[in-house]
Short mmCIF file of C-alpha atoms in Angstrom, two decimals:
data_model
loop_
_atom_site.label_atom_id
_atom_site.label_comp_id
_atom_site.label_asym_id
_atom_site.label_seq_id
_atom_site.Cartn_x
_atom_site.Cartn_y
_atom_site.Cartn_z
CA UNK A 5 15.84 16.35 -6.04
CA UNK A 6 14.15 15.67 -8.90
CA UNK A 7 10.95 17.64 -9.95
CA UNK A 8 8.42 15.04 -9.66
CA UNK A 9 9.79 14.30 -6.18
CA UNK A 10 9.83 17.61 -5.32
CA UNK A 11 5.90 18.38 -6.32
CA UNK A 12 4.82 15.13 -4.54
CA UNK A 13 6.50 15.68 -1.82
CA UNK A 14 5.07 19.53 -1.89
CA UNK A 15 1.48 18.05 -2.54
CA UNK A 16 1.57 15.71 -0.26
CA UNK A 17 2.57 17.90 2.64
CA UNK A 18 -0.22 20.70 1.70
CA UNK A 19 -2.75 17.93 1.12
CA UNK A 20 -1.79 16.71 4.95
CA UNK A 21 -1.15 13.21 3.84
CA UNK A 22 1.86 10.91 5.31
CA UNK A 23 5.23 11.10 3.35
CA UNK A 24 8.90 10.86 3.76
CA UNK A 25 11.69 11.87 1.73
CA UNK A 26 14.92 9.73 2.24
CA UNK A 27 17.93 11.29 1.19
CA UNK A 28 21.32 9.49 1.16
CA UNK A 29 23.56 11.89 3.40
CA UNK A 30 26.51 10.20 2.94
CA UNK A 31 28.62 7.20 1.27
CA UNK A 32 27.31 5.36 -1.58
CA UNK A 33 25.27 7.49 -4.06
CA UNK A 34 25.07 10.57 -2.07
CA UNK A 35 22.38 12.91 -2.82
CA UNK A 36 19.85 10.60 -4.10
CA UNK A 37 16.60 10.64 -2.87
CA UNK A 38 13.52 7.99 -2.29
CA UNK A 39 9.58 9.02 -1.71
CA UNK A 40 8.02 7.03 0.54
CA UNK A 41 4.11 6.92 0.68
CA UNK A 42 1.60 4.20 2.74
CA UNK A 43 0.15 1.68 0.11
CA UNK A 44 2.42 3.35 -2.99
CA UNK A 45 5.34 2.29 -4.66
CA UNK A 46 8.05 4.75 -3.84
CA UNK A 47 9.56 7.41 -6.22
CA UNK A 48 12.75 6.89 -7.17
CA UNK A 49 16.03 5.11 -6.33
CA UNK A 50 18.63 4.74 -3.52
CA UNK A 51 20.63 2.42 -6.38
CA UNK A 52 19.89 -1.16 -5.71
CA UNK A 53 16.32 -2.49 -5.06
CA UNK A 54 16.71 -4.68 -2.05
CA UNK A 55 18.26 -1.78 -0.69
CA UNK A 56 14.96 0.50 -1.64
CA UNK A 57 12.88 -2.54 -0.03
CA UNK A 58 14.75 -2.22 2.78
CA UNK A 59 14.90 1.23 3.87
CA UNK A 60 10.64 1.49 2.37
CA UNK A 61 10.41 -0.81 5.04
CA UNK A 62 12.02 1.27 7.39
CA UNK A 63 10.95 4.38 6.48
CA UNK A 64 6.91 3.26 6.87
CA UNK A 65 8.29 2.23 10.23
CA UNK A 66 8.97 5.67 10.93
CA UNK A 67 6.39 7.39 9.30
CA UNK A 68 3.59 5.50 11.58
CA UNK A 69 4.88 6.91 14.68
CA UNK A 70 5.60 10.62 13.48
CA UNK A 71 9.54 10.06 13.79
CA UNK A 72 12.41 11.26 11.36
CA UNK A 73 16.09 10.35 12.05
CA UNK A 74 19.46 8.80 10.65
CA UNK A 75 19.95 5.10 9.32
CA UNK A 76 22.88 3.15 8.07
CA UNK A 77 23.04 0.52 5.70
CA UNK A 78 24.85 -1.65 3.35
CA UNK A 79 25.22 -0.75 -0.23
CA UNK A 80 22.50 -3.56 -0.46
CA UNK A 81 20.38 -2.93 2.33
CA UNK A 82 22.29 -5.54 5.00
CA UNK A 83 21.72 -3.86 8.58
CA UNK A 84 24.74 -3.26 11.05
CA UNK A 85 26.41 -1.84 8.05
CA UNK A 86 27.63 1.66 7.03
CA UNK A 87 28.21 1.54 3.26
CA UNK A 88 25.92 4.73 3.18
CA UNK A 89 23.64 7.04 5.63
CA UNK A 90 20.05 8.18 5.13
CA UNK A 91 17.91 10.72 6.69
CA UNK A 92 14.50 9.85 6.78
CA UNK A 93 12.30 13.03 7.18
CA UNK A 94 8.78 12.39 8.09
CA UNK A 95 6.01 14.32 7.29
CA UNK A 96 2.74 13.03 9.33
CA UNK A 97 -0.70 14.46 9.90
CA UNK A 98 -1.27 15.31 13.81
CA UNK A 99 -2.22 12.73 15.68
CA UNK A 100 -5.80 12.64 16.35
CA UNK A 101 -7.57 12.10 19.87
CA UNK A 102 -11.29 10.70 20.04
CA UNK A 103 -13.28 11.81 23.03
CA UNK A 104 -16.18 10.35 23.93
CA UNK A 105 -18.95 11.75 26.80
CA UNK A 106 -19.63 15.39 26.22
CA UNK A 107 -18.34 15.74 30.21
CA UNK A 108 -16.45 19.00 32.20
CA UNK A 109 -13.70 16.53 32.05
CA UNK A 110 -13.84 16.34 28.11
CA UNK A 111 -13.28 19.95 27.86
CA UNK A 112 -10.27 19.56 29.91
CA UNK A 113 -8.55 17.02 28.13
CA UNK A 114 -9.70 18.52 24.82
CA UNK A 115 -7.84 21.98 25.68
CA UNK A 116 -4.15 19.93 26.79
CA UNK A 117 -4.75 17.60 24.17
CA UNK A 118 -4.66 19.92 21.73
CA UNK A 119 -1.47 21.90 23.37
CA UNK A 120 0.10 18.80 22.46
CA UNK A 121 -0.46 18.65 18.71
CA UNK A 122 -3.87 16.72 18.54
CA UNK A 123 -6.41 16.75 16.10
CA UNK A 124 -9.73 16.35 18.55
CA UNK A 125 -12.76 14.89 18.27
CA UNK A 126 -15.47 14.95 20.79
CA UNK A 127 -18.53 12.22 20.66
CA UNK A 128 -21.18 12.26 22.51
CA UNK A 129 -25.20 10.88 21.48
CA UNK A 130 -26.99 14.01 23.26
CA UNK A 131 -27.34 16.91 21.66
CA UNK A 132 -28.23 19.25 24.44
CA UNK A 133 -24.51 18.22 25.62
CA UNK A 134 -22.76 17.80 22.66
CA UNK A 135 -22.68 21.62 21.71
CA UNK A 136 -19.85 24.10 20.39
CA UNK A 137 -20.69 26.04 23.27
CA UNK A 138 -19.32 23.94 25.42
CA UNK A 139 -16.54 22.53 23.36
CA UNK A 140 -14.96 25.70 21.28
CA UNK A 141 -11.29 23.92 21.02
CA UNK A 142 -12.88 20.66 19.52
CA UNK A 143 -11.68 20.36 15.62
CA UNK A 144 -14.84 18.13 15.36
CA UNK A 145 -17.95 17.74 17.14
CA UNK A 146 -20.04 14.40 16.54
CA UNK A 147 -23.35 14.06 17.82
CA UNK A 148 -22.82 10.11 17.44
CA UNK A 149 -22.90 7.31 19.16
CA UNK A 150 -19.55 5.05 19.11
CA UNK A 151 -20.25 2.97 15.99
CA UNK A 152 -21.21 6.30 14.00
CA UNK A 153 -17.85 7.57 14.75
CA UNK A 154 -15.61 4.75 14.37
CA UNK A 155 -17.34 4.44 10.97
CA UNK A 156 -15.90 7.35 10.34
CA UNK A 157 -12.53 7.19 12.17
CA UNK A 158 -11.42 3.96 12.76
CA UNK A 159 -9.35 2.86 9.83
CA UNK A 160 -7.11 5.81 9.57
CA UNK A 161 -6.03 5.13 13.81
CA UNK A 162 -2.56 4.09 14.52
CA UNK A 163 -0.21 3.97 17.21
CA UNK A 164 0.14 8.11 17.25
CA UNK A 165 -3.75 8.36 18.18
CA UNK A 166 -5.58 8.05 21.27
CA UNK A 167 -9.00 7.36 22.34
CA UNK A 168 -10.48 8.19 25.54
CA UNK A 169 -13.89 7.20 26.92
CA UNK A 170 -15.01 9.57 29.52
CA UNK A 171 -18.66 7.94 30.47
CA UNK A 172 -20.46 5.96 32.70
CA UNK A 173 -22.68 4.73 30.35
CA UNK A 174 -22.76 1.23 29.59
CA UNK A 175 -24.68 1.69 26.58
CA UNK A 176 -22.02 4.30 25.31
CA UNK A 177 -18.49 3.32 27.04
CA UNK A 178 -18.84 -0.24 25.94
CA UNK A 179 -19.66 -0.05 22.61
CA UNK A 180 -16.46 2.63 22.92
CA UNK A 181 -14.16 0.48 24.35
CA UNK A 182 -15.18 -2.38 21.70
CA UNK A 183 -14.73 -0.16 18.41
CA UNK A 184 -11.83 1.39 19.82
CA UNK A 185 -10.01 -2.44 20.09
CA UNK A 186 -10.67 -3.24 16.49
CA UNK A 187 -8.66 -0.32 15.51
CA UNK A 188 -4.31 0.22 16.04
CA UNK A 189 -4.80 3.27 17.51
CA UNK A 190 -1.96 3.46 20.16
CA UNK A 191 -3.84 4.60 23.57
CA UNK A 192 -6.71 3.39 24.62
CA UNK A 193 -7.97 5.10 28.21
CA UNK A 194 -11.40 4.66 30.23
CA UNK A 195 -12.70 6.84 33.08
CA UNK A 196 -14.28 5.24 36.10
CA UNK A 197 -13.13 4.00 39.73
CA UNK A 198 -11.61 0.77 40.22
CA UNK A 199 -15.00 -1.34 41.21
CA UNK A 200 -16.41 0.73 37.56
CA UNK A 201 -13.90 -0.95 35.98
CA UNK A 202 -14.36 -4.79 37.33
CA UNK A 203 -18.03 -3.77 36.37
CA UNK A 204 -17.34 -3.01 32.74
CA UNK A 205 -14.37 -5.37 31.80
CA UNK A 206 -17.45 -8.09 32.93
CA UNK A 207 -19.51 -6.63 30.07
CA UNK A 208 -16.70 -6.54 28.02
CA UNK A 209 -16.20 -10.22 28.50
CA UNK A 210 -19.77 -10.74 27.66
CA UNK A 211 -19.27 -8.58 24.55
CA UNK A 212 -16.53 -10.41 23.02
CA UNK A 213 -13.48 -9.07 24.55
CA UNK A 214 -10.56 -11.46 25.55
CA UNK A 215 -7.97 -10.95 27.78
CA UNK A 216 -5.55 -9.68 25.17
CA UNK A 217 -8.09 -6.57 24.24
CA UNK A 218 -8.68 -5.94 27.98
CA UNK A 219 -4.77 -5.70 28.68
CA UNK A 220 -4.77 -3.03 26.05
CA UNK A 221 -6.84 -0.51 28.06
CA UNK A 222 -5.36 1.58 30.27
CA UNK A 223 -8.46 2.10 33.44
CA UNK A 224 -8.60 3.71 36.11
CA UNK A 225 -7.26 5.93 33.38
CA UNK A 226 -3.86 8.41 33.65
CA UNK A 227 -1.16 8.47 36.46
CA UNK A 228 -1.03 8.52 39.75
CA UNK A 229 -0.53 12.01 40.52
CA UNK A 230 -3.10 12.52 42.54
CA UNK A 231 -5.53 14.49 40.56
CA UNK A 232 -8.93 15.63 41.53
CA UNK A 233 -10.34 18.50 39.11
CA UNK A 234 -11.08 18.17 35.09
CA UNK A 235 -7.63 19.67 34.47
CA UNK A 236 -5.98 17.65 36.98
CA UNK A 237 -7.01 14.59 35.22
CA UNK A 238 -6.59 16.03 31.98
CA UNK A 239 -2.72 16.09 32.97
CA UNK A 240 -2.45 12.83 34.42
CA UNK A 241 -4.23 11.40 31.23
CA UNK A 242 -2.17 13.49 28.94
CA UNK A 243 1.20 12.23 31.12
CA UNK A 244 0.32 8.91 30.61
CA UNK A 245 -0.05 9.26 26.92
CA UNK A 246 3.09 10.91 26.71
CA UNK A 247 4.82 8.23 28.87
CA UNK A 248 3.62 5.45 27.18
CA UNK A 249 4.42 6.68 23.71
CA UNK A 250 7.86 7.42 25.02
CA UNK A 251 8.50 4.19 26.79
CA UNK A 252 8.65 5.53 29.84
CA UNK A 253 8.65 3.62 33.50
CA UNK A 254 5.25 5.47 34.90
CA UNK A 255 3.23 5.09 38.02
CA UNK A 256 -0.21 4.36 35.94
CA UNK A 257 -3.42 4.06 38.35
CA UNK A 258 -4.10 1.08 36.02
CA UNK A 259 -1.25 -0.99 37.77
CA UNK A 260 -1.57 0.76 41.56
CA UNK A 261 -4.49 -0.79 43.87
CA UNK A 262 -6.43 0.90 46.41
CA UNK A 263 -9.00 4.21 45.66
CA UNK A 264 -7.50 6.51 43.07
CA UNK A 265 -8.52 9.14 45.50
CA UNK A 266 -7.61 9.61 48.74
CA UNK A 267 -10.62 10.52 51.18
#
């Protein structure tokens, strides 16, 4: 490796900033190595420059979702061919989760969240909720409303994030819901009951939002697993995540009918 991979590749990881080193592991120029960064050109050279495009291409690919692993290639980049191997090791910041309604059901999904690698931030427009007293595990605590944070947030979400809007506020969930569909984040999940939901996705119509943005939102949010306290639905939420990002079959209260509670 040379050096000025090496302290890239160093800096980037201590600065907490997306990178992947691609090493050829075998055939073809074994040994050399590629640095891959979002929106720069990539440090040296696999030994041919489509093949460089190709696995840059590839590598981004990888990067976004938080995934390393093997690739083969021809000695020009062709696919289905095994002229040489690469490892592609990614290096990506945790994933970050936006929470919004300072609720007992926010504290909940803040604490698994974060068992699972999360960055967290918790939103909510009242101070008297929004406090570090009652969110200690929060990395960031906005006294915000929606547009304030997504401001803020919105164009570093991708697929690996999450957003999930915990209140029954119309003046706070849909302005949420709207921000959160101009972003890529991956995940985008809404508390309420069944009839809150055919009461919202009406004002989300009204607000701009087409069919395509509504089938992005998972609500009644998390799966069925028949969950009743904060934590409860903390798991269920934190399943579905997991599920979805996995491609996973799931029974998802969005898709079930009837009460998501049984009486």
């Amino acid at each position: 490796m040379s050096r000025e991979i090496f302290d890239l590749w160093v800096g980037a990881i201590r600065s907490d900033e997306p990178v992947c080193l691609v090493s050829v592991i075998e055939g073809q120029g074994l040994g050399a190595k590629m640095l891959v960064r979002p929106g720069i050109a990539p440090v040296g050279t696999l030994g041919h420059a489509e093949l460089d495009r190709v696995v840059e291409r590839d590598a981004l690919a990888e990067l976004e979702v938080g995934r390393s692993g093997v690739r083969s290639y021809g000695a020009q980049g062709q696919q289905r061919e095994n002229d040489l191997t690469v490892f592609v090791e990614s290096q990506a910041p945790p994933p970050r989760m936006l929470i919004f309604g300072a609720v007992d059901f926010t504290a909940a999904l803040a604490s698994a969240a974060k068992l699972l690698g999360y960055r967290v931030v918790v939103a909510d427009a009242r101070p008297v909720f929004a406090t570090r007293k009652r969110f200690p595990m929060a990395d960031e605590l906005r006294v915000s409303w929606p547009d304030d944070v997504f401001d803020e947030f919105g164009d570093e979400l991708g697929p690996r994030d999450a957003v999930a809007v915990l209140t029954h506020d119309n003046k706070f969930d849909v302005p949420a819901v709207v921000r959160a569909l101009e972003t890529r984040v991956g995940y985008i999940g809404v508390m309420g009951s069944r009839k809150t939901h055919d009461g919202r996705t009406e004002r989300l119509r009204e607000a701009g939002v087409d069919d395509r943005g509504l089938a992005r939102l998972r609500s009644p949010i998390g799966i069925d697993i028949g969950g009743r306290t904060p934590e409860e639905t903390a798991v269920s939420i934190c399943a579905e995540i997991i599920a979805l990002r996995s491609g996973r079959k799931i029974s998802a209260l969005t898709d079930t009918e009837g009460p998501i509670h049984e009486r």
